XYZ file of C-alpha atoms in Angstrom:
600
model
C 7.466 -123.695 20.055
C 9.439 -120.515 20.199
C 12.423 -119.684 18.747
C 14.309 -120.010 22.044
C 12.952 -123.223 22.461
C 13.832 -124.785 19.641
C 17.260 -123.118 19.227
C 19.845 -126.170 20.398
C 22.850 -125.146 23.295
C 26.125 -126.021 21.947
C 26.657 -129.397 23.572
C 24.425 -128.920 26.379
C 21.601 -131.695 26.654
C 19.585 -130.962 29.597
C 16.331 -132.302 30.176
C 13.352 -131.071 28.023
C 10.467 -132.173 30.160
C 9.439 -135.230 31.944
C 7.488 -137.346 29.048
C 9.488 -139.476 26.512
C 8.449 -142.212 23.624
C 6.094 -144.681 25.018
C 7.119 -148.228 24.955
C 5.584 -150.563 23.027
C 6.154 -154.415 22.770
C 4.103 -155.119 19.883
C 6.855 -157.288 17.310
C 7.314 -159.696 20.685
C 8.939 -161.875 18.007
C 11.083 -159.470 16.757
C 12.307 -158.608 19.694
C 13.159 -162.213 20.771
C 15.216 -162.973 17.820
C 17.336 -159.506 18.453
C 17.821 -160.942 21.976
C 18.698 -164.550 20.620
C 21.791 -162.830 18.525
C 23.154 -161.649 21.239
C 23.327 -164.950 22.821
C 24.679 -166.843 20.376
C 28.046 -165.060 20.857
C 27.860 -167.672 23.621
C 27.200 -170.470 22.229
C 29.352 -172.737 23.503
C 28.400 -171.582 27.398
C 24.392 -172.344 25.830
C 25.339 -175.794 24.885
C 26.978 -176.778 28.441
C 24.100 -175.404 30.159
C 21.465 -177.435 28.014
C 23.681 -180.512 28.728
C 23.779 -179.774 32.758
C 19.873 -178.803 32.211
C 18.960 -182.121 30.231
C 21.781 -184.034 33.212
C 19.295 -182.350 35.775
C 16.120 -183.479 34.604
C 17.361 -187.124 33.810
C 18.066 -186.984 37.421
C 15.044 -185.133 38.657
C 12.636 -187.922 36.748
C 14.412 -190.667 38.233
C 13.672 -189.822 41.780
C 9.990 -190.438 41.818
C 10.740 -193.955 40.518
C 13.353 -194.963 42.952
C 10.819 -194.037 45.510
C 8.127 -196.169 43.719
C 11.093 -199.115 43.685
C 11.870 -198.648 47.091
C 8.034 -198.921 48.613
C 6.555 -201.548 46.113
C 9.622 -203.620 46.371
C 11.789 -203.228 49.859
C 9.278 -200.941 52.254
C 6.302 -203.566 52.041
C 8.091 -206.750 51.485
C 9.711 -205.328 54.881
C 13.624 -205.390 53.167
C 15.734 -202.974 55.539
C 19.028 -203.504 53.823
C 17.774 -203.158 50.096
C 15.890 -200.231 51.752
C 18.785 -198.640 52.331
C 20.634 -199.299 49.738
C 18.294 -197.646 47.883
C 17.679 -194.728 49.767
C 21.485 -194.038 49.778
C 21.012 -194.432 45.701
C 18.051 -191.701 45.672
C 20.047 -189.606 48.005
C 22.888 -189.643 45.310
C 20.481 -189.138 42.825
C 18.589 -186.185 44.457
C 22.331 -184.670 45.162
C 23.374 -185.269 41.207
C 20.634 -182.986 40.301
C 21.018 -180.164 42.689
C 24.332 -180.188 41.269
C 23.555 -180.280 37.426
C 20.934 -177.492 38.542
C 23.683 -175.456 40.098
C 25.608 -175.959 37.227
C 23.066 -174.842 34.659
C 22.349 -171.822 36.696
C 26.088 -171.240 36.803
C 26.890 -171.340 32.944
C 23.539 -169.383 32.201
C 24.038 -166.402 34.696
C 27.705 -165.762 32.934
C 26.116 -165.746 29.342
C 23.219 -163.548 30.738
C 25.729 -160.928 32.189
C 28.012 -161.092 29.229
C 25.186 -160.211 26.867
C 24.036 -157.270 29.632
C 27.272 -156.038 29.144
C 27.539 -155.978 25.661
C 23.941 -154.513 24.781
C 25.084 -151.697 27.197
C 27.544 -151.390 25.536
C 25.677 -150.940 22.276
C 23.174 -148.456 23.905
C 26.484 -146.026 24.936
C 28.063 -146.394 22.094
C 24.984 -145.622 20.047
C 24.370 -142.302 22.080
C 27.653 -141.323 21.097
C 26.556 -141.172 17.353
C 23.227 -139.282 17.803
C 22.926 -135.861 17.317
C 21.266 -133.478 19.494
C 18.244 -133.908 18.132
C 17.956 -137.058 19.464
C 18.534 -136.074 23.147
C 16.219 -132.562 22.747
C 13.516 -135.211 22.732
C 14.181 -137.540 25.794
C 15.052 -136.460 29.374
C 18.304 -138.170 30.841
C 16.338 -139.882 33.502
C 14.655 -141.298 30.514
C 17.750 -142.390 28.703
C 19.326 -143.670 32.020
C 16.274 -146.331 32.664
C 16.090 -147.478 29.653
C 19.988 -147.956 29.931
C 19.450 -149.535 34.010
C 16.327 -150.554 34.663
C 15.371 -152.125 31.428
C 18.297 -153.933 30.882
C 18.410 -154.798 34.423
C 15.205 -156.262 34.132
C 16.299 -158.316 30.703
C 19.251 -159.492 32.490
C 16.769 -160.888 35.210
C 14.701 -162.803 32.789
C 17.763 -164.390 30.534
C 19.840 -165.377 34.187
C 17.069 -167.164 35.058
C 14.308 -167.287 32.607
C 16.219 -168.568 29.294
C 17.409 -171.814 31.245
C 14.328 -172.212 33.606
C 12.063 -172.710 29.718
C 14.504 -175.553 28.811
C 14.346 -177.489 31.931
C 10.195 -176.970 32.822
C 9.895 -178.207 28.705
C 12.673 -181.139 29.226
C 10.658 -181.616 32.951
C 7.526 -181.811 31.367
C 8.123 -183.744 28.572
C 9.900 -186.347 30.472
C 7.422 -186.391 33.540
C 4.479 -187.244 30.536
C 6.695 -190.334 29.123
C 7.929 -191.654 32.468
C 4.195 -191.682 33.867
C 2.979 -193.131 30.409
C 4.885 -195.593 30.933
C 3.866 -196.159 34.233
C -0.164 -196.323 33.675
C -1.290 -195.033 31.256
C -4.623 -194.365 32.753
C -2.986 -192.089 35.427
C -1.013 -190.421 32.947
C -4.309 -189.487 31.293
C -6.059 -188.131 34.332
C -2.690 -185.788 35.168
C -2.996 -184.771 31.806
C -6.721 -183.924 31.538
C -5.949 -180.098 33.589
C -3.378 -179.082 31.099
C -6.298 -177.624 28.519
C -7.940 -175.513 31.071
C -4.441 -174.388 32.754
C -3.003 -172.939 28.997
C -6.379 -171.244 28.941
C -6.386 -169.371 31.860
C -2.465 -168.634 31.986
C -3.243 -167.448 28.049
C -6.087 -165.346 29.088
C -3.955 -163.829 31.912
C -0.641 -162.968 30.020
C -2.242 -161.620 27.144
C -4.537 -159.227 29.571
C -0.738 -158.377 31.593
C 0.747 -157.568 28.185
C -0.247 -154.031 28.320
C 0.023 -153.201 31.587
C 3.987 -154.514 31.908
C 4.715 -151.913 28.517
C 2.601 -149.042 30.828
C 5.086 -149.821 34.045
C 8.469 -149.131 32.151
C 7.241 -145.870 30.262
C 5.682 -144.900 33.762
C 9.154 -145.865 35.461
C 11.192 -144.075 32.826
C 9.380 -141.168 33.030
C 9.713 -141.029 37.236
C 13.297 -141.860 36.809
C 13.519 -138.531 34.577
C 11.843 -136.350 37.151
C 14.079 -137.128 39.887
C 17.034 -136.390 37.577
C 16.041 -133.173 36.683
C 14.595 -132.575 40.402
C 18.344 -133.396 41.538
C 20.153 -131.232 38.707
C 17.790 -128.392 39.274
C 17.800 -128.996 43.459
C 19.230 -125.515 43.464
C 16.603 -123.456 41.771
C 13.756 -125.477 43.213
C 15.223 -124.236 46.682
C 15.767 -120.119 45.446
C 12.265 -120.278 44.399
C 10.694 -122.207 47.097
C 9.532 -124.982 44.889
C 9.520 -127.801 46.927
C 5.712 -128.192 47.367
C 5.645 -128.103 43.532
C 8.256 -130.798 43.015
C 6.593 -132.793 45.752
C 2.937 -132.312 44.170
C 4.250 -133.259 40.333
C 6.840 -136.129 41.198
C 3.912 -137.961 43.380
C 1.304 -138.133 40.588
C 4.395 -139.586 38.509
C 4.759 -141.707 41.565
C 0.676 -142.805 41.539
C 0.684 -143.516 37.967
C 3.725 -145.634 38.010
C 1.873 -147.321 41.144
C -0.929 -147.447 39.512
C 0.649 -149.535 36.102
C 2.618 -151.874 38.445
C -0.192 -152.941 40.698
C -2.259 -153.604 37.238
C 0.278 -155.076 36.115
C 1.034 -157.356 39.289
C -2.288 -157.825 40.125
C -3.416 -159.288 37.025
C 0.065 -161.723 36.488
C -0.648 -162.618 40.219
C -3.675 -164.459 39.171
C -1.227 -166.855 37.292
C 0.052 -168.312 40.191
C -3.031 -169.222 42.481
C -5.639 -170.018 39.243
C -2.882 -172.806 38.404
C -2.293 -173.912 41.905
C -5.998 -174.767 42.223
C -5.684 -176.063 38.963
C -2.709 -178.553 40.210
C -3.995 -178.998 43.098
C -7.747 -180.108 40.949
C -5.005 -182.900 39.266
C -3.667 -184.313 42.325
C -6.707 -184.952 44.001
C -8.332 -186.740 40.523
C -5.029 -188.734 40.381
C -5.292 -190.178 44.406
C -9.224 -190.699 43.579
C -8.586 -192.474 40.520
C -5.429 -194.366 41.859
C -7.361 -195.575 44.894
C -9.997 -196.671 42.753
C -7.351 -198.447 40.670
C -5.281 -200.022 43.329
C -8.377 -201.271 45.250
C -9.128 -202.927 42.067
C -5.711 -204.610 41.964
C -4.592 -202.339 39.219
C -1.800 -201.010 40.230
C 0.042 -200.799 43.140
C 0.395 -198.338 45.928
C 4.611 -197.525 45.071
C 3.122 -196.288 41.420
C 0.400 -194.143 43.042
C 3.169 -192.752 45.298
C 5.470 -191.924 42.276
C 2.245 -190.712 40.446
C 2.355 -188.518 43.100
C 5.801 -186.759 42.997
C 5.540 -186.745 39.377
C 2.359 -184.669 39.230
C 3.972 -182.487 41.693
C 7.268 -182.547 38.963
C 4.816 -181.978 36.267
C 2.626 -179.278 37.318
C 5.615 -177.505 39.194
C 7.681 -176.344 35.630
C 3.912 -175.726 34.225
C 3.381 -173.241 37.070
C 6.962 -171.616 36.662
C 6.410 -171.385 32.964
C 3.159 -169.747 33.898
C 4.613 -166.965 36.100
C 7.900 -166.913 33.779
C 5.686 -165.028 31.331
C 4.981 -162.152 33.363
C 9.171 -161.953 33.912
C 9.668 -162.210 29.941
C 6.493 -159.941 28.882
C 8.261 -156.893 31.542
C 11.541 -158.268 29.677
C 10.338 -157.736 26.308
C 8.454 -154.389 26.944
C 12.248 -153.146 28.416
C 14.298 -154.800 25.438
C 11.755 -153.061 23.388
C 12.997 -149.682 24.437
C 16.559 -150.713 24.415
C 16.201 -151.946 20.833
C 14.023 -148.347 20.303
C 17.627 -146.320 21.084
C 19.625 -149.010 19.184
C 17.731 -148.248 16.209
C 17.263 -144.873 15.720
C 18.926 -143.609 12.928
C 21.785 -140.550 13.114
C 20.679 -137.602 11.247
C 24.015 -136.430 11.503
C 26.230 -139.008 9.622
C 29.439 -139.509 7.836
C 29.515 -139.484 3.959
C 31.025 -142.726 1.797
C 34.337 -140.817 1.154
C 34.276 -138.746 3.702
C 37.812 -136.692 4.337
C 39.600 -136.719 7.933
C 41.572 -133.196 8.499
C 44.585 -132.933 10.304
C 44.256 -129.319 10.654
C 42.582 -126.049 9.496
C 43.295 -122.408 8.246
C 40.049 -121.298 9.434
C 37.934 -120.028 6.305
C 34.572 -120.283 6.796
C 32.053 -119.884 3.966
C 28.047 -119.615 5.151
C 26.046 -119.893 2.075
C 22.733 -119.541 1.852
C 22.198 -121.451 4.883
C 18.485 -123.009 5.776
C 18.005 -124.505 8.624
C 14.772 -125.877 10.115
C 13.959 -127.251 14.057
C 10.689 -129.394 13.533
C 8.995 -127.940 11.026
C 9.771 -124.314 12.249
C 12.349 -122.090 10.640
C 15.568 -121.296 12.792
C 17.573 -119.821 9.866
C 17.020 -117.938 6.999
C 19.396 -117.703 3.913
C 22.315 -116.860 5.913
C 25.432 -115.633 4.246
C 28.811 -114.570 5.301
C 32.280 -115.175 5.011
C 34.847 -115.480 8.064
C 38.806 -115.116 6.638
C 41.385 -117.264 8.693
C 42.454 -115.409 12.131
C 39.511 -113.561 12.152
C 37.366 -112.886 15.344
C 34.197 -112.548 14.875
C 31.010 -111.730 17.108
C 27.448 -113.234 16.919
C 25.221 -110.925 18.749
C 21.288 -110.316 18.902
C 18.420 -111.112 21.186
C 17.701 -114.482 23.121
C 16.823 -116.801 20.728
C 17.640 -115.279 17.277
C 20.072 -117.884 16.359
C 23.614 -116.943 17.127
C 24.179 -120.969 18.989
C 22.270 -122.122 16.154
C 25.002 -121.073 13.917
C 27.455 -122.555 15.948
C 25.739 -126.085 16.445
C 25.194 -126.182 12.738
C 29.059 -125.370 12.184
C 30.016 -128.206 14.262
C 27.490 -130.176 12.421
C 25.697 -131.064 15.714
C 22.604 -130.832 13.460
C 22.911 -130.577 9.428
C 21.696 -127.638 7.814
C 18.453 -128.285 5.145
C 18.967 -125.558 3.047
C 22.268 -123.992 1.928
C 26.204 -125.289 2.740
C 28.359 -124.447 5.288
C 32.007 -124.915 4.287
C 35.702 -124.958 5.849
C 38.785 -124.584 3.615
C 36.904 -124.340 0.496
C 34.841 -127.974 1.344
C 31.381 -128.480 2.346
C 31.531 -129.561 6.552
C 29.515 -133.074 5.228
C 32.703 -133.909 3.480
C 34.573 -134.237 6.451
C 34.680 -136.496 8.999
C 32.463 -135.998 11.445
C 34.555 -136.449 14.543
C 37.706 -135.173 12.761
C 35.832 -132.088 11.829
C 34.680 -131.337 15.776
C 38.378 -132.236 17.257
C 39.019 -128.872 15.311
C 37.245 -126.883 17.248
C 38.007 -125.535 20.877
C 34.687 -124.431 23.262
C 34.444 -122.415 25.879
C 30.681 -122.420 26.828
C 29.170 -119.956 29.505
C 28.162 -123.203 31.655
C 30.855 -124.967 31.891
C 30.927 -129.084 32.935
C 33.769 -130.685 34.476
C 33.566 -134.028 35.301
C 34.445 -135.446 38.544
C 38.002 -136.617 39.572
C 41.540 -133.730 39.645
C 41.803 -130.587 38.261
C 45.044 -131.916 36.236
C 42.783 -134.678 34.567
C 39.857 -131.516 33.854
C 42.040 -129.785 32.045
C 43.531 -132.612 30.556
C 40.358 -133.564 28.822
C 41.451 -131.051 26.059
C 44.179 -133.479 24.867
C 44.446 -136.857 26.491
C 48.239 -137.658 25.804
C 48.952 -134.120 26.925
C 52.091 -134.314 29.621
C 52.073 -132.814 33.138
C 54.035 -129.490 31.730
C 51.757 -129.601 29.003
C 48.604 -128.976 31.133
C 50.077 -126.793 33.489
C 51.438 -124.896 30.575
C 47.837 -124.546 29.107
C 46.938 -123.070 33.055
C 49.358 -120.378 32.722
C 48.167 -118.998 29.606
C 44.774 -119.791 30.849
C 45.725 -117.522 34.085
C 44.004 -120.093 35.913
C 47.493 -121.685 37.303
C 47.985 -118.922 40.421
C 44.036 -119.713 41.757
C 45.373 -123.539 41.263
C 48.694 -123.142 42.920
C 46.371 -121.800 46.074
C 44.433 -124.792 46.434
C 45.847 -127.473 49.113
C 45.764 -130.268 46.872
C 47.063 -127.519 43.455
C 46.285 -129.612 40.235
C 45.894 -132.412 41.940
C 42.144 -131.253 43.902
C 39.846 -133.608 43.387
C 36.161 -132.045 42.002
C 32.708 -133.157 41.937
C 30.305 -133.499 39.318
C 30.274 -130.290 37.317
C 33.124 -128.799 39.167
C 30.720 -127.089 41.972
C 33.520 -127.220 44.626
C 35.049 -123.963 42.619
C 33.785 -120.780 41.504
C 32.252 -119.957 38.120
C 35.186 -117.791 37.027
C 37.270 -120.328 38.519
C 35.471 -123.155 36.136
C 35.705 -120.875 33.300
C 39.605 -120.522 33.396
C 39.800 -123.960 33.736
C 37.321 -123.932 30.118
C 40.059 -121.964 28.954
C 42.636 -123.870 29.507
C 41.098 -127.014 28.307
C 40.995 -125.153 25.536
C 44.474 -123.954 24.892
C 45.853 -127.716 25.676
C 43.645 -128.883 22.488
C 45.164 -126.261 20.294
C 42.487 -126.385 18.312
C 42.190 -124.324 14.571
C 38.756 -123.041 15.011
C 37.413 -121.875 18.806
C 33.730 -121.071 19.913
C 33.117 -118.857 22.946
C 29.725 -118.998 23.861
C 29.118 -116.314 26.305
C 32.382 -117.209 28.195
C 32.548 -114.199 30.303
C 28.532 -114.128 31.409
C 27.889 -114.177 34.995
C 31.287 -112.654 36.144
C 32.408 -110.590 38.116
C 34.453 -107.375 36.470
C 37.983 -108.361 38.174
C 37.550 -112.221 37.331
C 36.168 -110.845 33.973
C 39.668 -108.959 33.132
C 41.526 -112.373 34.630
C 39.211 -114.854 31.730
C 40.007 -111.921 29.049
C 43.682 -112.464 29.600
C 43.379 -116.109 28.666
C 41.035 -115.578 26.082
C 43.456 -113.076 24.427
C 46.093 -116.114 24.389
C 43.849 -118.452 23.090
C 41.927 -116.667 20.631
C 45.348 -115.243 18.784
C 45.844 -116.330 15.582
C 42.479 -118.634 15.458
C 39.344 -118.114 13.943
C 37.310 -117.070 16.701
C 33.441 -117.283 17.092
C 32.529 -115.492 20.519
C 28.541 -115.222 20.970
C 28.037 -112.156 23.656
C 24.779 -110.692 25.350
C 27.649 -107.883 27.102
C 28.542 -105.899 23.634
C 31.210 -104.192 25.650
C 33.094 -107.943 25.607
C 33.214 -107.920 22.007
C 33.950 -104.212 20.763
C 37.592 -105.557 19.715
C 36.195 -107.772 17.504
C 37.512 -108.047 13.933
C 33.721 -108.252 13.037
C 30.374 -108.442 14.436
C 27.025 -109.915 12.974
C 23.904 -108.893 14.494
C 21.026 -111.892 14.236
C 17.587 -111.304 14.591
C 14.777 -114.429 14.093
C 17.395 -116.270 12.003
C 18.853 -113.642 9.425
C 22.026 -111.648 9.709
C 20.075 -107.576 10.499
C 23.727 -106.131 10.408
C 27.645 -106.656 10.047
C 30.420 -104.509 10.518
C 33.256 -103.291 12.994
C 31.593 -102.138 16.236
C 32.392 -98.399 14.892
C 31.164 -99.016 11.838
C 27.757 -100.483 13.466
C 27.390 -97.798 15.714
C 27.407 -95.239 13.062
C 24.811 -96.681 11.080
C 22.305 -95.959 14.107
C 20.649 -99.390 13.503
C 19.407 -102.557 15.449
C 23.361 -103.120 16.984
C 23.452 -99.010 18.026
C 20.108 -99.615 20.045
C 21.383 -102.893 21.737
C 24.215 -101.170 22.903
C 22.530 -98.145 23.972
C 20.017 -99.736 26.095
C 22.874 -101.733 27.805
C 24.227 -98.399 29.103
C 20.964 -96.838 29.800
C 19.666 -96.920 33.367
């Protein structure tokens, strides 16, 4: 990795290629129990649906023998009224448990979403304390499916899953004592399949296991390829990529294809292998029953509700059966939810850690260290910025210059060395206190969808109406708004692409003036620009960066000859520092950059 590589953008987390951890459900139990304490929160919505579940099943079971009832006793004796009366009885019964089945189904699907909502929840507001280390390793594609898809697909299994367990158990279990207590012969030969049914379902699951983790690393990783395909539509088109894109996203495509038919095929065995198995049952059961009932011992209405019953007993086995498959793709995506939920911040707040209201702006870089995995970024950096003071990081792609920044703003934490503000080390503050200090204006700027006035806004959230339009006017950004049909309130899309990019950068600017911020960081603010919209953004910059301590990281030296002082980085160490004068004279690293700028 090179040092342009591994130097971190200041707050800019785009993808990093298409691979990302692979998932792997191996503490199944572990897992489970993490679920389970989300649950409980619902306790009382559990409970209800166990009742309606247990209501359901007493219901279910007493159906076969009402039909038993109704041909030993009323069809063959030839009683039409008790007939009736007893087929308006199973009818009610029959009706009771579609209801208590509705009703489970009901109470579980509201727990089910309720937990959904609050492990997304979780999974946001965990992103929110990782540092960018965290999101250099993992495309957002990535991060979105483990934040949709997998959770979509635990949400599946716990709506219907969770409560479908409890009843096939409750079914089975009371199927085995009502036809025990029918004949027990019968209830033996129904029971004689269940050995060689839990071996083959076993067998399957356990062979699925692996190929259900495979399909939602495979499915991430797609998901993250047509995210960045999307966000980079615009340079795949310039450089007549398409075939490229086409040729990469469909072996992403075949392998995820690939994992879910394995993983399909194999959990589709579950369902025929146990039919034949139930199927094997029902057959001994009429052979031995006419045997039995030939023999006078026992009558045809008990081999009838032998009947349903094996049909009530093998049915829950069979949905158990192909529930597995539902909970092991479950698992595999809980897995990688839990994976985000417990990585740990390297960036992190300190037991007494201090929350500033403001800043003077000294800033104290000593001996600074700093080290991107396992390679050195920084090297025993040392300077010393005075409050007000504007100061320039300049120097080739990748010598460090954002890396200072990011490490100012503690977006990573230094490993050699302290950084302080105001006479403190930056790990005694706050963490968030310490960054709503700071103003950016970065050469790529984001705005987020929605008007101009709430863009702009984003600086300072209470901020009034006058407020923000006050920020545009020092900004110079308020006459290009005032043209606009719609003025502050235009709507934008994502990013802002409806406008220009000097039109996006005033509106930067002005975000930035509205926070009022102690510190600012201009990170190449006026790149890409034309030389009329440059002298516009230099106007607001002027305003803004008055009487703040200014960072401004430049590849155009001719933005930053004004600047109090300038320090030239090269692979990590401060080459050079002085007044642009002053570094001009000495005929060094910062004379040749600026030479070869000018020199056709």
């Amino acid at each position: 990795m090179n040092k342009a590589s591994a130097q971190p953008n200041v707050m800019r987390r785009g993808p990093r290629g298409i691979g990302g951890p692979v998932a792997k459900a191996e503490d199944q139990k572990g897992v489970v129990k993490r679920i389970w304490r989300y649950l409980r929160a619902d306790r009382t919505a559990i409970i209800l649906s166990s009742v309606f579940v247990v209501l359901s099943t007493l219901f279910s079971l007493a159906g076969p023998y009402l039909i038993g009832v109704i041909i030993d006793d009323h069809i063959i004796p030839k009683d039409v009224p008790g007939t009736i009366r007893y087929l308006i009885v199973l009818a009610a019964v029959y009706l009771g448990a579609a209801l208590f089945t509705w009703l489970q189904t009901f109470m579980m699907v509201r727990v089910s979403l309720r937990t959904i909502m609050k492990l997304r929840q979780d999974i946001v507001d965990k992103w929110q304390t990782l540092s960018l280390r965290f999101f250099d390793k993992r495309t957002h594609g990535d991060n979105m499916s483990r934040v949709t898809n997998d959770i979509d697909t635990l949400n599946n299994a716990l709506s219907q899953g969770v409560i479908q367990i409890v009843s096939s158990v409750l079914m089975v279990g009371g199927v085995t004592i009502a036809m025990v207590s029918l004949n027990w012969v019968l209830a033996l030969v129904a029971l004689c399949v269940i050995p060689l049914m839990v071996w083959a379902t076993k067998r399957l699951v356990s062979y699925s296991r692996s190929y259900f983790t495979k399909r939602q690393r495979d499915l991430g990783r797609v998901n993250g390829y047509v995210e960045e395909s999307i966000s980079g539509n615009e340079v795949i088109t310039l450089f007549s990529q398409e075939d490229k894109v086409d040729r990469e996203f469909s072996e992403l495509n075949e392998q995820l294809r690939q994992s879910a038919r394995a993983a399909d095929t194999v959990s589709g065995f579950v369902g025929p292998i146990n039919n034949f198995i139930n199927s094997l049952g029902l057959g001994l059961i009429i052979a031995v029953g006419a045997v039995m009932a030939v023999r006078g011992m026992t009558t045809v209405g008990v081999i009838a509700a032998f009947v349903t019953y094996s049909r009530q007993f093998f049915r829950p086995i069979n949905q158990l059966s192909s529930l597995l498959n539902v909970l092991q793709s479950a698992i595999a995506g809980a897995e990688r939810v839990f994976e985000v939920l417990d990585e740990e911040p390297d960036v992190v707040n300190r037991s007494e850690a201090i929350m500033p209201q403001s800043f003077k702006g000294d800033v104290v870089f000593s001996h600074v260290d700093f080290r991107y995995e396992d390679e050195a970024i920084m090297k025993n950096v040392s300077f010393h910025v005075h409050p007000g003071e504007k100061v320039a990081l300049v120097g080739p792609t990748g010598s460090g210059k954002t890396t200072i920044i990011n490490l100012l703003m503690r977006l990573y934490d230094v490993t050699g060395g302290s950084i302080e503000v105001d006479g403190k080390d930056i790990r005694d503050y706050e963490v968030e206190s310490l960054r709503r200090r700071f103003g950016v204006v970065l050469q790529d700027t984001y705005l987020f969808s929605g008007s101009i006035m709430d863009n702009i806004r984003y600086g300072r959230l209470e901020a009034t109406d006058e407020e923000v339009i006050q920020a545009a006017r020092m900004a110079s950004a308020h006459p290009f708004i005032s043209r606009l049909s719609g003025g502050y309130g235009t709507k934008l899309s994502s990013g802002g692409t409806n406008l220009s990019q000097g039109e996006r950068q005033l509106l930067a600017i002005a975000r930035a003036i509205l926070a009022d911020s102690d510190l600012l960081i201009l990170d190449e603010a006026t790149s890409s620009i034309d030389t009329k919209t440059e002298a516009v953004i230099q106007e607001g910059i002027n305003r803004l960066t008055e009487g703040r301590t200014s960072f401004i990281i430049a590849h155009r030296l001719k933005t930053i000859e004004n600047a109090d002082r300038i320090l030239v980085i090269h692979q990590g160490e401060i080459l050079e520092t002085g007044t642009h004068e002053e570094l001009l004279s000495k005929k060094g690293f910062y004379a040749d950059m600026y030479e070869s700028q000018f020199t056709l």
